[in-house]
PDB file of C-alpha atoms and ligand atoms in Angstrom:
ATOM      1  CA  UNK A  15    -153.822-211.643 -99.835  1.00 54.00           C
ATOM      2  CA  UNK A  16    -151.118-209.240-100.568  1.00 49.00           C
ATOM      3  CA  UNK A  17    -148.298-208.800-102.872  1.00 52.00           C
ATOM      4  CA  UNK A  18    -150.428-210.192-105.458  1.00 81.00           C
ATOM      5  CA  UNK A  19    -150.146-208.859-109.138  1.00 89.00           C
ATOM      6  CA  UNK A  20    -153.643-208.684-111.375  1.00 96.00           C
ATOM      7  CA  UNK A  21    -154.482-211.705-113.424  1.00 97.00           C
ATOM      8  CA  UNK A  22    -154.113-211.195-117.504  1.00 98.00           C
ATOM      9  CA  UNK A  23    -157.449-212.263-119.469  1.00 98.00           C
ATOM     10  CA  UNK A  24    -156.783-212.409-123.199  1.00 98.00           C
ATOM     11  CA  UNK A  25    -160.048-212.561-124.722  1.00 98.00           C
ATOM     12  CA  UNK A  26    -160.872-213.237-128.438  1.00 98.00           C
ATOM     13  CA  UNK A  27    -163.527-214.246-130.652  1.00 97.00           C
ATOM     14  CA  UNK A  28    -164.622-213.621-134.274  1.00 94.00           C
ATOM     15  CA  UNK A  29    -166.374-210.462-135.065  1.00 86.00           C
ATOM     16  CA  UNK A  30    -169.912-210.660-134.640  1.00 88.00           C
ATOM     17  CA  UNK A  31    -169.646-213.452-132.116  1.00 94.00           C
ATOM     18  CA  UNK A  32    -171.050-211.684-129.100  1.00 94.00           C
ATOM     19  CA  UNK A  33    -167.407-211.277-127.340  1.00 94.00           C
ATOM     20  CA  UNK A  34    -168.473-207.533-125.608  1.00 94.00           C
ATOM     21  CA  UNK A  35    -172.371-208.366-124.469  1.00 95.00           C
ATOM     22  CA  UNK A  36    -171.060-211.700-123.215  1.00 98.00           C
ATOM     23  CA  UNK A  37    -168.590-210.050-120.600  1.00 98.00           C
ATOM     24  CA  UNK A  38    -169.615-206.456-120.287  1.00 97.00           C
ATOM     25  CA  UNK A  39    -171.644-207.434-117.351  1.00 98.00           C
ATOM     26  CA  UNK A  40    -168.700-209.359-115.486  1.00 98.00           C
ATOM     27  CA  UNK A  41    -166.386-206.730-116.021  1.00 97.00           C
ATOM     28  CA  UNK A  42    -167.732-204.579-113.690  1.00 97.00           C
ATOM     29  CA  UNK A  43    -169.328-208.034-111.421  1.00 98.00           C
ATOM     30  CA  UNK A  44    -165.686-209.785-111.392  1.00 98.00           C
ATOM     31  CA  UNK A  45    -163.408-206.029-110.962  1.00 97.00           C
ATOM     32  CA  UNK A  46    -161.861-206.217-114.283  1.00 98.00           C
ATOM     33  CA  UNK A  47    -160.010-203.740-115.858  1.00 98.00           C
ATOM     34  CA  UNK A  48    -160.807-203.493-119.793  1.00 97.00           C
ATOM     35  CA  UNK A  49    -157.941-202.470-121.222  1.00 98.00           C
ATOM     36  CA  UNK A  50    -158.946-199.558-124.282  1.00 98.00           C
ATOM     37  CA  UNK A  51    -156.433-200.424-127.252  1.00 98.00           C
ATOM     38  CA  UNK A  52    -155.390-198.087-129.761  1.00 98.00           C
ATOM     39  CA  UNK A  53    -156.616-198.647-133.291  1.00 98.00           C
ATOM     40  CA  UNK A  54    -156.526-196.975-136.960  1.00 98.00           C
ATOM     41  CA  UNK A  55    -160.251-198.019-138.090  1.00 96.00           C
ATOM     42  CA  UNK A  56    -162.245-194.904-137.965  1.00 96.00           C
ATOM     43  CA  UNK A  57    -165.500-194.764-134.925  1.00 96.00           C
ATOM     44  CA  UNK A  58    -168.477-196.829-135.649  1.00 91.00           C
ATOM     45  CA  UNK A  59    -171.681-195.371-134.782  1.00 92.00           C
ATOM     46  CA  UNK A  60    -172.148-194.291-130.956  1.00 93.00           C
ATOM     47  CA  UNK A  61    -168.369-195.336-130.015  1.00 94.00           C
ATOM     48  CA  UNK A  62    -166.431-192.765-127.919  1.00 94.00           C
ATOM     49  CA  UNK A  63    -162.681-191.571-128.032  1.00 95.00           C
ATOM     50  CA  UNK A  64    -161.059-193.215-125.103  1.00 95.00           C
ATOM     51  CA  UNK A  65    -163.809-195.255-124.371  1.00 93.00           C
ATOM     52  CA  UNK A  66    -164.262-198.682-126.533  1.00 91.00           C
ATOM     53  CA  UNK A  67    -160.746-197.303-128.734  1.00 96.00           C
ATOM     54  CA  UNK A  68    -158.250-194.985-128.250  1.00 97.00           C
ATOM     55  CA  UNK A  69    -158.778-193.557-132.435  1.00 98.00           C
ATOM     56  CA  UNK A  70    -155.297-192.782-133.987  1.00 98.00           C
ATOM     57  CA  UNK A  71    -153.569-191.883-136.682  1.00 98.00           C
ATOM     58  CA  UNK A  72    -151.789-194.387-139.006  1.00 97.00           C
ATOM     59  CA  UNK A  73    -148.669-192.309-137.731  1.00 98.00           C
ATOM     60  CA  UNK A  74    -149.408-192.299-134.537  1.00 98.00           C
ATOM     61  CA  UNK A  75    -149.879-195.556-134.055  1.00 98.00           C
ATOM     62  CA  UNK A  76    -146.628-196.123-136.473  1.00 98.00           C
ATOM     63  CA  UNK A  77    -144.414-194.354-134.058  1.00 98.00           C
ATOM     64  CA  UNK A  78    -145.902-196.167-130.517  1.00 98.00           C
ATOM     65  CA  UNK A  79    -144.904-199.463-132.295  1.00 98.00           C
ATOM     66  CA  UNK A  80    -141.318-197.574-132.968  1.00 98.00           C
ATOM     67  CA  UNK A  81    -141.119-196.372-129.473  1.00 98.00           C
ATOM     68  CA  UNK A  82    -141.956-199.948-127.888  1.00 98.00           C
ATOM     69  CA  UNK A  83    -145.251-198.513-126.491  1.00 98.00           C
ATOM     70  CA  UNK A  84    -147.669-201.464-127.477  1.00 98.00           C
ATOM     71  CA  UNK A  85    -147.371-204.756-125.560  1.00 97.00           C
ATOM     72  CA  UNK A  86    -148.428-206.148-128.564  1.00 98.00           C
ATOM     73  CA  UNK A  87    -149.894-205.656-131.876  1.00 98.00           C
ATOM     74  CA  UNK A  88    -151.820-206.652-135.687  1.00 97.00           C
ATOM     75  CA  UNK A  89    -153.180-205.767-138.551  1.00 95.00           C
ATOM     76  CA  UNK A  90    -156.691-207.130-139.205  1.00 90.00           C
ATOM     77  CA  UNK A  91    -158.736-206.137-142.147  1.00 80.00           C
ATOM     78  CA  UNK A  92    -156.976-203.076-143.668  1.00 90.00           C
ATOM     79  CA  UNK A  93    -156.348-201.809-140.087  1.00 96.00           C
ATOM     80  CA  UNK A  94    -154.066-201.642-137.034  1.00 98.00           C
ATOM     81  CA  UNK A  95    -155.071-202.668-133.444  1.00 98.00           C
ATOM     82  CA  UNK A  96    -153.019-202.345-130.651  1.00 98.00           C
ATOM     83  CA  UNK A  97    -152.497-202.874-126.611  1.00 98.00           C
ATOM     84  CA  UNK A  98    -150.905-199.830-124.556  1.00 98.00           C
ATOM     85  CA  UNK A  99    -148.207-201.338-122.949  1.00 97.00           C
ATOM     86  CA  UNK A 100    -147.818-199.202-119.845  1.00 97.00           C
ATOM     87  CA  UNK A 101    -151.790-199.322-118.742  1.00 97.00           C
ATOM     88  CA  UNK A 102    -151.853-202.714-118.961  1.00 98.00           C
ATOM     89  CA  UNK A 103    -148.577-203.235-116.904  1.00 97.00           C
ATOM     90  CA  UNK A 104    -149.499-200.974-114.460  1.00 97.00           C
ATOM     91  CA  UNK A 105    -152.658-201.796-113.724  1.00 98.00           C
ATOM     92  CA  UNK A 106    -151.221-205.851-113.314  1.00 96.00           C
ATOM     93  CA  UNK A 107    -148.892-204.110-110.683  1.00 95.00           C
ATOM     94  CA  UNK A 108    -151.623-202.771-108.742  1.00 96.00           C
ATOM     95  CA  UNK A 109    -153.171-205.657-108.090  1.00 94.00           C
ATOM     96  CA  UNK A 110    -155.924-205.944-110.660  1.00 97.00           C
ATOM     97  CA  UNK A 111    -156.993-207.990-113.440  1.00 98.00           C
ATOM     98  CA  UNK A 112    -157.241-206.907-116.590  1.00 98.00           C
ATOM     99  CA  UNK A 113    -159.121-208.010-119.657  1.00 98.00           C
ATOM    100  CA  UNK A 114    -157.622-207.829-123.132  1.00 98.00           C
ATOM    101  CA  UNK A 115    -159.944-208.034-125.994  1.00 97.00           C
ATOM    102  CA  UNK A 116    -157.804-208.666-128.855  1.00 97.00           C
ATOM    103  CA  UNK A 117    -157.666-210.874-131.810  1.00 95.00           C
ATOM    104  CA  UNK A 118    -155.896-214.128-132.326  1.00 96.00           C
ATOM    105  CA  UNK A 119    -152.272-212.645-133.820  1.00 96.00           C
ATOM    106  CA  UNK A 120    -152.020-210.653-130.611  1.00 97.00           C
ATOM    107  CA  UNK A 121    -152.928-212.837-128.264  1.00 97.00           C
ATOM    108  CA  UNK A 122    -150.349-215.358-129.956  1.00 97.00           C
ATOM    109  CA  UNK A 123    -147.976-212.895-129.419  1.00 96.00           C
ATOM    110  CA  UNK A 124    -148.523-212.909-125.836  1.00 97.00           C
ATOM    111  CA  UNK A 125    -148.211-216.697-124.914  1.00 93.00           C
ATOM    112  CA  UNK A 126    -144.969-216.703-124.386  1.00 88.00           C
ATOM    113  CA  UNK A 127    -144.446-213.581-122.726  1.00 90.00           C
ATOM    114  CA  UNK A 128    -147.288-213.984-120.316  1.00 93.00           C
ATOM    115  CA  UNK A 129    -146.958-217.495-118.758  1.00 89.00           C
ATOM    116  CA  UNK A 130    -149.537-216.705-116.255  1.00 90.00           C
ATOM    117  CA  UNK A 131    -152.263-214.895-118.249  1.00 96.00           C
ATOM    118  CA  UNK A 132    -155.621-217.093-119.157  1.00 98.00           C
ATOM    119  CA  UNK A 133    -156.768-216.990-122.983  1.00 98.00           C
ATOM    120  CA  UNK A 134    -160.428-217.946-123.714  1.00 98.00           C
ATOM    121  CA  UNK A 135    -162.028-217.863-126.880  1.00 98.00           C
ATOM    122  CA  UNK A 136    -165.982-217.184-127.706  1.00 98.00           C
ATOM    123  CA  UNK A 137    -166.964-219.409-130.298  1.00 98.00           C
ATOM    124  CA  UNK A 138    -170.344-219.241-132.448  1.00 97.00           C
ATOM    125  CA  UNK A 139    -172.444-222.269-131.979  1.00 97.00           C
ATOM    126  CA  UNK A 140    -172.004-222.356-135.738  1.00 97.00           C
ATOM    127  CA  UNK A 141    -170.878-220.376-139.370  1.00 95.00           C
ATOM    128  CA  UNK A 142    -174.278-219.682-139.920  1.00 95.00           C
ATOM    129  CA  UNK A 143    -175.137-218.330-136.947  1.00 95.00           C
ATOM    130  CA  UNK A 144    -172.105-215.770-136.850  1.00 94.00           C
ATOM    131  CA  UNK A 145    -173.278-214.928-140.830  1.00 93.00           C
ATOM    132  CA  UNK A 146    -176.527-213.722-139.129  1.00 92.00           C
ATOM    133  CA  UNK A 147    -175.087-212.096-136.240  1.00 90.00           C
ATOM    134  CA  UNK A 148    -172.640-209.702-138.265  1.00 88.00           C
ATOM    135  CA  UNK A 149    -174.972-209.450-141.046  1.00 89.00           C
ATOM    136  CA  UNK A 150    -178.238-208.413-138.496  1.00 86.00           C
ATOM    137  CA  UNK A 151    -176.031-205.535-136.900  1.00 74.00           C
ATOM    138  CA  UNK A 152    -176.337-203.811-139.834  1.00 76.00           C
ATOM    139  CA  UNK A 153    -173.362-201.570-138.967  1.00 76.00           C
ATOM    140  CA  UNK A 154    -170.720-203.256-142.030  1.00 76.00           C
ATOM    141  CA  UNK A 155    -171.599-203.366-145.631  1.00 85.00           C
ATOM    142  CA  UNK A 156    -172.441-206.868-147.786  1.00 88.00           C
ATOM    143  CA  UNK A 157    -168.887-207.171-148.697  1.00 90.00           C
ATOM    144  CA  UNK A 158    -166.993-205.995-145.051  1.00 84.00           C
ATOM    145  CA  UNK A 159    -169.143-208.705-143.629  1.00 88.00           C
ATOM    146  CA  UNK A 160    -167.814-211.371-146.305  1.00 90.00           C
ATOM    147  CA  UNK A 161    -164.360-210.781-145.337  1.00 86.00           C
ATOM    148  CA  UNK A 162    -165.148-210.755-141.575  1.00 86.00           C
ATOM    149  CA  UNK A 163    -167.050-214.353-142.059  1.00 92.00           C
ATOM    150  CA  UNK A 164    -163.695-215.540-144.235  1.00 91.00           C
ATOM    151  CA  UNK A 165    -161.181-214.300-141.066  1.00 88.00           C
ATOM    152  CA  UNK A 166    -163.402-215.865-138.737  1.00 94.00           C
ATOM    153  CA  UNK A 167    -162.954-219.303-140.472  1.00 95.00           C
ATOM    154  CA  UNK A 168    -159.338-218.831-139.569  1.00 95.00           C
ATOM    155  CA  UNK A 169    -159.588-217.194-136.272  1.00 96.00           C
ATOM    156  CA  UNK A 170    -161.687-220.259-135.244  1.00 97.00           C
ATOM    157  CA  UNK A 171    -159.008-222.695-136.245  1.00 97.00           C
ATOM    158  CA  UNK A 172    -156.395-220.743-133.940  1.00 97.00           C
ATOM    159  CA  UNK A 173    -158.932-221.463-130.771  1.00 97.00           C
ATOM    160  CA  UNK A 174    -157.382-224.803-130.313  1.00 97.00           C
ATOM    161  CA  UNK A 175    -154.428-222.737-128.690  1.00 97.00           C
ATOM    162  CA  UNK A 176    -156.361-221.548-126.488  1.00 98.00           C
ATOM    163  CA  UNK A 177    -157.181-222.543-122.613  1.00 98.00           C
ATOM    164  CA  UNK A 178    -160.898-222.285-122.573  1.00 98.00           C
ATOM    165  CA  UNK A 179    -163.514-221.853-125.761  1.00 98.00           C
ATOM    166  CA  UNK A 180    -166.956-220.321-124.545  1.00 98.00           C
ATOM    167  CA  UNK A 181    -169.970-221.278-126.972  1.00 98.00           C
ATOM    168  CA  UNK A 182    -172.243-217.906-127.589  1.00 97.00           C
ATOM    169  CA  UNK A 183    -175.464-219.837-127.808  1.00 96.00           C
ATOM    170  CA  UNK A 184    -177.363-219.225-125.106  1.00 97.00           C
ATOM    171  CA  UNK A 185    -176.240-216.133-123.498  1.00 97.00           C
ATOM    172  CA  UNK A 186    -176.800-216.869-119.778  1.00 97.00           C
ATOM    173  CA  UNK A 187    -175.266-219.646-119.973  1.00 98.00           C
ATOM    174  CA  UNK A 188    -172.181-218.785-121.911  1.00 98.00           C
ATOM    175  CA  UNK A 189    -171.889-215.600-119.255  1.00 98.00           C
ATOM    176  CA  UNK A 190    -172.426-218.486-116.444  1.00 98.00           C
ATOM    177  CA  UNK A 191    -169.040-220.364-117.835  1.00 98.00           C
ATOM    178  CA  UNK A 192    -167.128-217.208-118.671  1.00 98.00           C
ATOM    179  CA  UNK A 193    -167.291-216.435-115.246  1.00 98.00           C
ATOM    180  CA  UNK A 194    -166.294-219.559-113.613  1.00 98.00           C
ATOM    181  CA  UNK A 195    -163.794-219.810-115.935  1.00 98.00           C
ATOM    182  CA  UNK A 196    -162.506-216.534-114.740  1.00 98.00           C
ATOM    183  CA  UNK A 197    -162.892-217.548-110.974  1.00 97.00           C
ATOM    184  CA  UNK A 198    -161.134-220.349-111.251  1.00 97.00           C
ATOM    185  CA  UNK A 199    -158.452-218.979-113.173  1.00 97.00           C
ATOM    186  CA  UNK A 200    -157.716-216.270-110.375  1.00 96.00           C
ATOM    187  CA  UNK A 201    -156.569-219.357-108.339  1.00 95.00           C
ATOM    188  CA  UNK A 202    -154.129-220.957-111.184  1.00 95.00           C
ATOM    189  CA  UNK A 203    -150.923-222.200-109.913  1.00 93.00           C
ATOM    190  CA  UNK A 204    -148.839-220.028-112.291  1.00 91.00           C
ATOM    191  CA  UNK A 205    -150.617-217.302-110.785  1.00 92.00           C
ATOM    192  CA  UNK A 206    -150.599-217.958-107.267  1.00 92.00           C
ATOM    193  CA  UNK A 207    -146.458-218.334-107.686  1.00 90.00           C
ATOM    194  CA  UNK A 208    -145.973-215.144-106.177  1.00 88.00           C
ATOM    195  CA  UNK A 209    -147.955-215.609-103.619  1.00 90.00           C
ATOM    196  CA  UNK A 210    -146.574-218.966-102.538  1.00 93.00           C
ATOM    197  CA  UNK A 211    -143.168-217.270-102.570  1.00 92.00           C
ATOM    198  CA  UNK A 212    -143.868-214.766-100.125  1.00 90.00           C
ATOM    199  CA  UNK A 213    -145.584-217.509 -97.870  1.00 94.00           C
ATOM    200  CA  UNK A 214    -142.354-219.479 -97.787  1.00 95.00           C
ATOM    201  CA  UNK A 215    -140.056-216.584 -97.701  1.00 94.00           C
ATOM    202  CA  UNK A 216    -142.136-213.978 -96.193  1.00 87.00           C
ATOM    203  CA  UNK A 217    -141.684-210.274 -96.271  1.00 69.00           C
ATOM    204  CA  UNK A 218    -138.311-208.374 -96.115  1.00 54.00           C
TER     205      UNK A 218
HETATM  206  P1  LIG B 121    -163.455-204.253-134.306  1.00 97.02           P
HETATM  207  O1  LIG B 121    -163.006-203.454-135.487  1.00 97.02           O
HETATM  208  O2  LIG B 121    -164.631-205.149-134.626  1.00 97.02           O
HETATM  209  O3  LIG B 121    -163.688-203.416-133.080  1.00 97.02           O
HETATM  210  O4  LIG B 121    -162.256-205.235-133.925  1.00 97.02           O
HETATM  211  C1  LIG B 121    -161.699-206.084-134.859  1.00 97.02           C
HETATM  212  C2  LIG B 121    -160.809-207.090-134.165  1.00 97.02           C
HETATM  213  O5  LIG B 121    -159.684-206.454-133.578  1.00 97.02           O
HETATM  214  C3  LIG B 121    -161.508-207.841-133.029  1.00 97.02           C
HETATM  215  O6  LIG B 121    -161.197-209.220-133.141  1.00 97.02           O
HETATM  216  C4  LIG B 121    -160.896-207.227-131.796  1.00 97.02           C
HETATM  217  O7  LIG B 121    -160.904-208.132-130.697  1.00 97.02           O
HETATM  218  C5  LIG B 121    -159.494-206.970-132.276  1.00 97.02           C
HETATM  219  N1  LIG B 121    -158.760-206.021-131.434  1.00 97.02           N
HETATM  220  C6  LIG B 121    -159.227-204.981-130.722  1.00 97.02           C
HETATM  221  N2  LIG B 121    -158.249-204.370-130.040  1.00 97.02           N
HETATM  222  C7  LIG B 121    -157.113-205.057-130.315  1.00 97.02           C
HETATM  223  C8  LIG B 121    -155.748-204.927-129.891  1.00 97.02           C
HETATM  224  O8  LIG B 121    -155.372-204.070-129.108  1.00 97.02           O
HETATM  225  N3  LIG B 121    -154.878-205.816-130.395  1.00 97.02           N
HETATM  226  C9  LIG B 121    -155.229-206.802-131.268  1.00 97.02           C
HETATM  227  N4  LIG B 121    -154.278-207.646-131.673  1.00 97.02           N
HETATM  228  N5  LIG B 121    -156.494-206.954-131.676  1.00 97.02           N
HETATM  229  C10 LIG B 121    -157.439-206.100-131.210  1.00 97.02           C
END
């Protein structure tokens, strides 16, 4: 199939919910392009500059929002998170599919402006079970994980706008769902417009 531009994947979930273990294996499995988003919170523990963030400046990342660099953006818990605008476009143009794993205000902000893009939402089988989960990885304090648990209430109220929720319960199977859901959303109408185009009207 050619002439065929990458498929956008907006991706969200509470923190603590599982969202990166769930699809770091079909990233590589499913050729996805994660998409490394800027962000003001400082590294956690064994992340890498450029790798899971791009770590900036408050200034920095003040002055890409300015300059229109950022397909979209949010603030979320004292902090600024944000998608490079140009990676992500280009990478669509070449052909490949890329994933976007960004909280609920961004990926609101993309809805409209990507028609075509899939959103799916990981959801904890239950409160409890995301209290454990962020509380267990030990790498927040008592009181960063209270205000993570009161976000998520919220965050999980916004899934309803969503395409597809994943349940995080049982990890194979969860993984087994995000994929197919993937699959199948490769072959989406809205997406396949372009295609269908150049089968009617061909190629100049
Ligand atoms: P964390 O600090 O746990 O890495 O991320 C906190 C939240 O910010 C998560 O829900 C994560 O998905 C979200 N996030 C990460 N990158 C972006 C981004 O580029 N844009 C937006 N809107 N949210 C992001």
């Amino acid at each position: 199939m050619t002439n065929k531009e990458g498929l956008l994947i907006v991706y969200s979930g509470p923190s603590g919910v599982g969202k990166g273990t769930l699809i770091a294996p079909l990233i590589e499995e499913l050729g996805m392009t994660f998409s490394v988003s800027l962000t003001t919170r400082s590294p956690r523990p064994g992340e890498e500059q450029g790798k899971s963030y791009h770590f900036v400046s408050q200034a920095e990342f003040e002055r890409m929002v300015d300059a229109g660099d950022l397909l979209e953006y949010a603030r979320y818990n004292q902090n600024y998170y944000g998608t490079p605008r140009r990676a992500v476009e280009q990478t669509l143009q070449q052909g490949r599919d890329v994933l976007l794993e960004i909280d609920v205000q961004g990926a609101m902000q993309l809805r409209r402006s990507f028609p075509a893009a899939v959103f799916i939402f990981v959801m904890p089988p239950s409160l409890e079970a995301l209290w454990d989960r962020l509380a267990g990885r030990g790498t927040e304090g008592a009181e960063e994980v209270a205000r993570r648990m009161a976000f998520a209430k919220g965050e999980i109220a916004m899934s309803q706008y969503y395409d597809f929720i994943i349940v995080n319960d049982q990890i194979e199977r969860a993984r087994a769902q995000l994929r197919a859901v993937i699959e199948a959303s490769r072959v989406r109408a809205p997406h396949m417009k372009k295609f269908v185009e150049e089968v009617l009207h061909g190629h100049a």
